[in-house]
Amino acid sequence: MGSALGTAGQDYGIGGVPVVKPGGKVIVPILGFYGYVTAFTSINGGKSWTKAVNVASYINHAEAGNLRSAGLISSAVDAAGKVYVMWPDCRFRTNCSSNDIVYSTSTTGTTWSAVKRVPIDPVTSTVDHFITGAAIAPGTKGTTAHIELAYYFYPVSNCRSSCSMSVGFIQSSTGGSTWTAAETLAGPMNVEQWLPNTFSGWMVADYISVGFAGGKAFPVFAAAQAKTGSLFHEAIYTTTSGQAASTPGLEQMSAAGDVPVPNAHSDHGPMEYLDLDHMVPISGQAPAGE
């Protein structure tokens, strides 16, 4: 293993999820520490990395209930090399009252599309969506790319200290143009009573993703049940028989026409992340000159 390499811009962030295009180009979307989702690339197998570019501004609602939710991104690439990066974002909600799951796409890693919303719930709903795991079915691409998305949600965003959390799943067989109705896979979970507490809040963690086998999608997620005394009952689960692939005829949900709220901004200040020793805060504010 070689020594660690920085990017050409000495960029920094958290939760990078590398994807590889056909032909070998590596694209690394990552949540930057200065108010943007960013991405950097390599065309030589990681021997060098470009300076990061901005994918989109990071406009985020802070989850209620002191939940450990860092707002990390997830990413996936289709068979033709189109990259999707998804994250929780409140730009479509009045007063940043809750998060949708949103996404941007790119075929180059340097130019990214305008942010679109996954239409899990109407923008007028009280539902808050966060902690995402996205994947694209092998061999699918373009307007027939099969996108699978697992996520957590609160039915009521403003749940204060009595939050009930569940796991959701939604999919698209049209590259994101249309979506199925969302399904609830697990929950509800009592956040304050069933989840372990940490230095940064109650933690279900972000161990969430989607795998594929036998033509079906298998969402993988952490779920908790009521404690027995001080003994926690939390494990990693998937669905018993997998999720059958959707077809356009089953997809009635669309975010076409949805536009961000003018002058949307986060309902909290810059997030702070601790260093590897969980001691020194790393500020999310922009470096001087940004």
CSV table of C-alpha atoms in Angstrom, one decimal:
chain,number,residue,atom,x,y,z
A,1,MET,CA,0.0,0.0,0.0
A,2,GLY,CA,1.4,3.4,-1.0
A,3,SER,CA,1.4,6.6,1.0
A,4,ALA,CA,-1.7,8.7,1.3
A,5,LEU,CA,-2.2,11.3,-1.5
A,6,GLY,CA,-4.1,14.5,-1.4
A,7,THR,CA,-6.0,16.0,-4.2
A,8,ALA,CA,-4.6,18.8,-6.4
A,9,GLY,CA,-6.6,21.3,-4.3
A,10,GLN,CA,-5.8,19.6,-0.9
A,11,ASP,CA,-9.5,19.2,-0.5
A,12,TYR,CA,-11.1,17.8,2.6
A,13,GLY,CA,-14.5,16.4,3.6
A,14,ILE,CA,-16.2,13.3,5.0
A,15,GLY,CA,-18.0,10.3,3.7
A,16,GLY,CA,-16.5,10.0,0.2
A,17,VAL,CA,-18.0,7.1,-1.9
A,18,PRO,CA,-15.8,6.3,-4.9
A,19,VAL,CA,-17.4,4.9,-8.1
A,20,VAL,CA,-15.6,3.7,-11.3
A,21,LYS,CA,-16.7,4.4,-14.8
A,22,PRO,CA,-16.2,1.9,-17.6
A,23,GLY,CA,-12.7,2.5,-18.8
A,24,GLY,CA,-11.4,3.1,-15.3
A,25,LYS,CA,-12.0,6.7,-14.4
A,26,VAL,CA,-12.6,7.1,-10.7
A,27,ILE,CA,-15.0,9.7,-9.4
A,28,VAL,CA,-15.2,10.4,-5.7
A,29,PRO,CA,-18.3,12.4,-4.5
A,30,ILE,CA,-17.8,13.6,-1.0
A,31,LEU,CA,-19.5,15.9,1.6
A,32,GLY,CA,-17.2,18.9,1.9
A,33,PHE,CA,-16.6,20.8,5.1
A,34,TYR,CA,-17.4,24.2,3.6
A,35,GLY,CA,-21.1,24.0,2.5
A,36,TYR,CA,-20.9,22.0,-0.6
A,37,VAL,CA,-21.2,18.4,-1.9
A,38,THR,CA,-18.0,18.1,-4.0
A,39,ALA,CA,-16.3,15.5,-6.2
A,40,PHE,CA,-12.8,14.8,-7.4
A,41,THR,CA,-11.4,12.3,-10.0
A,42,SER,CA,-8.5,10.2,-11.1
A,43,ILE,CA,-7.7,8.8,-14.6
A,44,ASN,CA,-4.6,6.9,-13.6
A,45,GLY,CA,-5.8,4.5,-11.0
A,46,GLY,CA,-5.3,6.9,-8.1
A,47,LYS,CA,-1.8,7.9,-8.7
A,48,SER,CA,-3.0,11.5,-8.8
A,49,TRP,CA,-6.3,13.3,-8.1
A,50,THR,CA,-7.8,16.4,-9.5
A,51,LYS,CA,-8.9,19.4,-7.5
A,52,ALA,CA,-12.5,18.9,-6.3
A,53,VAL,CA,-15.4,20.7,-8.0
A,54,ASN,CA,-18.6,21.7,-6.4
A,55,VAL,CA,-21.6,19.3,-7.2
A,56,ALA,CA,-24.2,21.5,-5.3
A,57,SER,CA,-24.6,23.6,-2.3
A,58,TYR,CA,-25.4,21.6,0.9
A,59,ILE,CA,-28.7,22.8,2.3
A,60,ASN,CA,-29.7,20.6,5.2
A,61,HIS,CA,-32.3,20.3,7.9
A,62,ALA,CA,-31.0,19.1,11.3
A,63,GLU,CA,-32.9,16.0,12.5
A,64,ALA,CA,-34.8,16.2,15.7
A,65,GLY,CA,-34.3,14.0,18.7
A,66,ASN,CA,-30.6,14.4,19.0
A,67,LEU,CA,-30.1,11.8,16.3
A,68,ARG,CA,-26.5,11.1,15.1
A,69,SER,CA,-27.1,12.0,11.4
A,70,ALA,CA,-24.2,13.6,9.6
A,71,GLY,CA,-26.1,14.1,6.3
A,72,LEU,CA,-23.6,12.0,4.4
A,73,ILE,CA,-23.8,11.4,0.6
A,74,SER,CA,-24.3,8.1,-1.2
A,75,SER,CA,-23.3,7.5,-4.9
A,76,ALA,CA,-23.8,4.9,-7.7
A,77,VAL,CA,-22.8,4.6,-11.3
A,78,ASP,CA,-24.9,3.1,-14.2
A,79,ALA,CA,-23.5,0.7,-16.9
A,80,ALA,CA,-22.8,3.6,-19.2
A,81,GLY,CA,-20.8,5.6,-16.6
A,82,LYS,CA,-23.4,8.1,-15.5
A,83,VAL,CA,-22.8,8.9,-11.8
A,84,TYR,CA,-25.6,9.7,-9.3
A,85,VAL,CA,-24.8,11.3,-6.0
A,86,MET,CA,-27.7,11.5,-3.4
A,87,TRP,CA,-28.0,13.2,0.0
A,88,PRO,CA,-30.6,14.6,2.4
A,89,ASP,CA,-31.5,18.2,1.6
A,90,CYS,CA,-34.2,20.7,2.5
A,91,ARG,CA,-34.1,23.1,-0.4
A,92,PHE,CA,-37.6,22.1,-1.6
A,93,ARG,CA,-39.2,22.6,1.8
A,94,THR,CA,-40.6,25.8,3.2
A,95,ASN,CA,-38.4,27.1,6.0
A,96,CYS,CA,-36.1,24.0,5.7
A,97,SER,CA,-38.7,22.2,7.8
A,98,SER,CA,-37.5,18.7,6.8
A,99,ASN,CA,-35.2,16.9,4.3
A,100,ASP,CA,-36.0,15.2,1.0
A,101,ILE,CA,-33.5,12.9,-0.6
A,102,VAL,CA,-32.1,14.8,-3.6
A,103,TYR,CA,-29.5,14.0,-6.3
A,104,SER,CA,-27.3,15.3,-9.0
A,105,THR,CA,-25.8,13.4,-11.9
A,106,SER,CA,-22.7,13.6,-14.1
A,107,THR,CA,-21.0,11.7,-16.9
A,108,THR,CA,-17.6,13.4,-16.4
A,109,GLY,CA,-17.3,14.1,-12.6
A,110,THR,CA,-16.6,17.7,-13.4
A,111,THR,CA,-19.9,19.0,-14.6
A,112,TRP,CA,-23.0,18.2,-12.6
A,113,SER,CA,-26.7,18.5,-13.2
A,114,ALA,CA,-29.1,20.7,-11.3
A,115,VAL,CA,-30.4,19.2,-8.1
A,116,LYS,CA,-33.5,17.0,-8.4
A,117,ARG,CA,-35.8,15.6,-5.7
A,118,VAL,CA,-36.7,12.0,-5.1
A,119,PRO,CA,-40.6,12.2,-4.8
A,120,ILE,CA,-40.9,10.0,-1.7
A,121,ASP,CA,-43.5,12.3,-0.1
A,122,PRO,CA,-45.1,15.6,-1.2
A,123,VAL,CA,-43.0,18.7,-0.3
A,124,THR,CA,-46.0,19.7,2.0
A,125,SER,CA,-45.7,16.6,4.1
A,126,THR,CA,-44.2,16.5,7.6
A,127,VAL,CA,-41.9,13.5,6.7
A,128,ASP,CA,-38.1,14.0,7.2
A,129,HIS,CA,-35.8,11.7,5.1
A,130,PHE,CA,-32.1,11.1,5.9
A,131,ILE,CA,-29.2,8.5,6.0
A,132,THR,CA,-29.3,7.1,2.5
A,133,GLY,CA,-28.0,4.1,0.6
A,134,ALA,CA,-28.3,4.2,-3.2
A,135,ALA,CA,-27.4,1.6,-5.9
A,136,ILE,CA,-28.0,1.0,-9.6
A,137,ALA,CA,-28.8,-2.5,-10.9
A,138,PRO,CA,-25.9,-4.0,-12.8
A,139,GLY,CA,-26.2,-3.7,-16.6
A,140,THR,CA,-28.8,-0.9,-16.5
A,141,LYS,CA,-28.1,2.6,-17.9
A,142,GLY,CA,-29.5,5.8,-19.2
A,143,THR,CA,-33.2,6.3,-19.3
A,144,THR,CA,-33.7,2.6,-18.2
A,145,ALA,CA,-31.3,2.7,-15.3
A,146,HIS,CA,-32.8,0.9,-12.3
A,147,ILE,CA,-32.1,3.1,-9.2
A,148,GLU,CA,-32.7,1.6,-5.8
A,149,LEU,CA,-32.7,3.8,-2.7
A,150,ALA,CA,-33.0,2.8,1.0
A,151,TYR,CA,-33.2,5.5,3.7
A,152,TYR,CA,-34.4,6.3,7.2
A,153,PHE,CA,-37.3,8.7,8.0
A,154,TYR,CA,-39.4,10.3,10.6
A,155,PRO,CA,-43.1,10.5,9.8
A,156,VAL,CA,-43.1,13.8,11.7
A,157,SER,CA,-40.0,16.0,11.4
A,158,ASN,CA,-40.7,18.1,14.4
A,159,CYS,CA,-40.8,15.2,16.8
A,160,ARG,CA,-38.6,16.9,19.4
A,161,SER,CA,-37.6,14.2,22.0
A,162,SER,CA,-40.2,11.6,21.1
A,163,CYS,CA,-39.0,10.6,17.6
A,164,SER,CA,-40.2,7.4,15.8
A,165,MET,CA,-37.9,6.3,13.0
A,166,SER,CA,-38.5,3.8,10.2
A,167,VAL,CA,-36.6,2.4,7.1
A,168,GLY,CA,-38.0,3.2,3.7
A,169,PHE,CA,-37.3,2.0,0.2
A,170,ILE,CA,-38.1,3.4,-3.3
A,171,GLN,CA,-37.0,2.6,-6.8
A,172,SER,CA,-37.0,3.9,-10.4
A,173,SER,CA,-36.6,2.0,-13.6
A,174,THR,CA,-36.4,5.2,-15.7
A,175,GLY,CA,-33.2,6.7,-14.5
A,176,GLY,CA,-35.0,8.9,-12.0
A,177,SER,CA,-37.8,10.2,-14.2
A,178,THR,CA,-40.5,8.3,-12.4
A,179,TRP,CA,-40.6,6.4,-9.1
A,180,THR,CA,-42.6,3.7,-7.3
A,181,ALA,CA,-44.6,4.5,-4.2
A,182,ALA,CA,-42.3,4.3,-1.2
A,183,GLU,CA,-42.3,1.2,1.0
A,184,THR,CA,-41.6,0.9,4.7
A,185,LEU,CA,-39.2,-2.0,5.4
A,186,ALA,CA,-38.7,-1.7,9.2
A,187,GLY,CA,-39.8,0.3,12.2
A,188,PRO,CA,-41.0,2.3,13.9
A,189,MET,CA,-38.1,2.5,16.2
A,190,ASN,CA,-38.1,4.6,19.4
A,191,VAL,CA,-35.0,6.7,19.0
A,192,GLU,CA,-34.3,7.7,22.6
A,193,GLN,CA,-35.2,4.3,24.2
A,194,TRP,CA,-33.9,1.7,21.7
A,195,LEU,CA,-30.8,3.2,20.2
A,196,PRO,CA,-27.3,3.5,21.9
A,197,ASN,CA,-26.2,7.0,22.8
A,198,THR,CA,-22.8,8.3,21.6
A,199,PHE,CA,-20.7,11.5,21.8
A,200,SER,CA,-22.7,12.8,18.9
A,201,GLY,CA,-26.2,11.6,19.7
A,202,TRP,CA,-28.5,8.6,19.4
A,203,MET,CA,-27.0,6.3,16.8
A,204,VAL,CA,-28.6,3.9,14.3
A,205,ALA,CA,-25.4,4.6,12.2
A,206,ASP,CA,-25.2,4.8,8.4
A,207,TYR,CA,-24.7,1.1,7.7
A,208,ILE,CA,-27.2,1.2,4.8
A,209,SER,CA,-26.9,0.1,1.2
A,210,VAL,CA,-28.5,-2.0,-1.5
A,211,GLY,CA,-27.1,-5.1,-3.1
A,212,PHE,CA,-28.4,-7.3,-6.0
A,213,ALA,CA,-28.8,-11.0,-6.5
A,214,GLY,CA,-31.0,-13.1,-8.8
A,215,GLY,CA,-32.5,-10.0,-10.4
A,216,LYS,CA,-33.7,-8.5,-7.1
A,217,ALA,CA,-32.6,-5.7,-4.9
A,218,PHE,CA,-31.7,-6.4,-1.3
A,219,PRO,CA,-31.7,-3.3,0.9
A,220,VAL,CA,-29.3,-3.7,3.9
A,221,PHE,CA,-29.9,-1.6,7.0
A,222,ALA,CA,-29.6,-1.4,10.8
A,223,ALA,CA,-32.8,-1.8,12.8
A,224,ALA,CA,-33.5,-1.9,16.5
A,225,GLN,CA,-36.1,-3.4,18.8
A,226,ALA,CA,-36.9,-2.6,22.4
A,227,LYS,CA,-34.1,-3.1,24.9
A,228,THR,CA,-34.2,-5.9,27.5
A,229,GLY,CA,-33.1,-4.0,30.6
A,230,SER,CA,-29.7,-2.4,29.5
A,231,LEU,CA,-29.2,-4.9,26.7
A,232,PHE,CA,-29.7,-3.4,23.2
A,233,HIS,CA,-31.3,-5.4,20.4
A,234,GLU,CA,-30.0,-3.9,17.1
A,235,ALA,CA,-28.7,-5.8,14.1
A,236,ILE,CA,-28.2,-5.6,10.3
A,237,TYR,CA,-31.2,-6.8,8.3
A,238,THR,CA,-32.4,-7.2,4.7
A,239,THR,CA,-35.7,-8.3,3.3
A,240,THR,CA,-36.6,-12.0,3.2
A,241,SER,CA,-37.0,-12.4,-0.5
A,242,GLY,CA,-35.6,-9.2,-2.0
A,243,GLN,CA,-37.4,-6.4,-3.8
A,244,ALA,CA,-38.6,-7.3,-7.3
A,245,ALA,CA,-37.5,-4.9,-10.1
A,246,SER,CA,-39.9,-2.2,-10.9
A,247,THR,CA,-41.3,-1.3,-14.4
A,248,PRO,CA,-42.4,2.1,-15.7
A,249,GLY,CA,-46.1,1.0,-15.4
A,250,LEU,CA,-45.7,0.7,-11.7
A,251,GLU,CA,-44.1,4.1,-11.2
A,252,GLN,CA,-46.6,6.9,-10.6
A,253,MET,CA,-44.4,9.3,-8.6
A,254,SER,CA,-42.6,12.2,-10.3
A,255,ALA,CA,-40.8,15.3,-9.1
A,256,ALA,CA,-41.1,17.0,-12.5
A,257,GLY,CA,-41.9,20.6,-12.0
A,258,ASP,CA,-40.6,20.8,-8.4
A,259,VAL,CA,-38.4,23.8,-7.8
A,260,PRO,CA,-36.3,24.8,-4.8
A,261,VAL,CA,-37.6,27.4,-2.4
A,262,PRO,CA,-36.1,30.8,-3.3
A,263,ASN,CA,-33.1,31.6,-1.1
A,264,ALA,CA,-33.3,28.3,0.6
A,265,HIS,CA,-30.7,27.8,3.4
A,266,SER,CA,-30.0,25.3,6.2
A,267,ASP,CA,-31.8,25.7,9.5
A,268,HIS,CA,-28.6,25.3,11.4
A,269,GLY,CA,-25.1,26.6,11.4
A,270,PRO,CA,-22.0,24.9,9.9
A,271,MET,CA,-21.8,21.3,11.1
A,272,GLU,CA,-18.7,20.3,13.1
A,273,TYR,CA,-17.1,16.9,12.9
A,274,LEU,CA,-14.6,15.5,15.4
A,275,ASP,CA,-11.2,14.2,14.5
A,276,LEU,CA,-10.2,10.6,14.6
A,277,ASP,CA,-9.7,10.7,18.4
A,278,HIS,CA,-13.2,12.2,18.7
A,279,MET,CA,-11.7,15.2,20.5
A,280,VAL,CA,-10.9,18.2,18.2
A,281,PRO,CA,-13.8,19.7,16.3
A,282,ILE,CA,-13.2,20.2,12.6
A,283,SER,CA,-15.4,23.2,11.6
A,284,GLY,CA,-17.7,23.0,8.6
A,285,GLN,CA,-17.1,26.6,7.8
A,286,ALA,CA,-15.6,27.6,4.5
A,287,PRO,CA,-11.8,28.2,4.4
A,288,ALA,CA,-10.7,31.8,4.0
A,289,GLY,CA,-11.2,33.0,0.5
A,290,GLU,CA,-14.0,30.6,-0.4
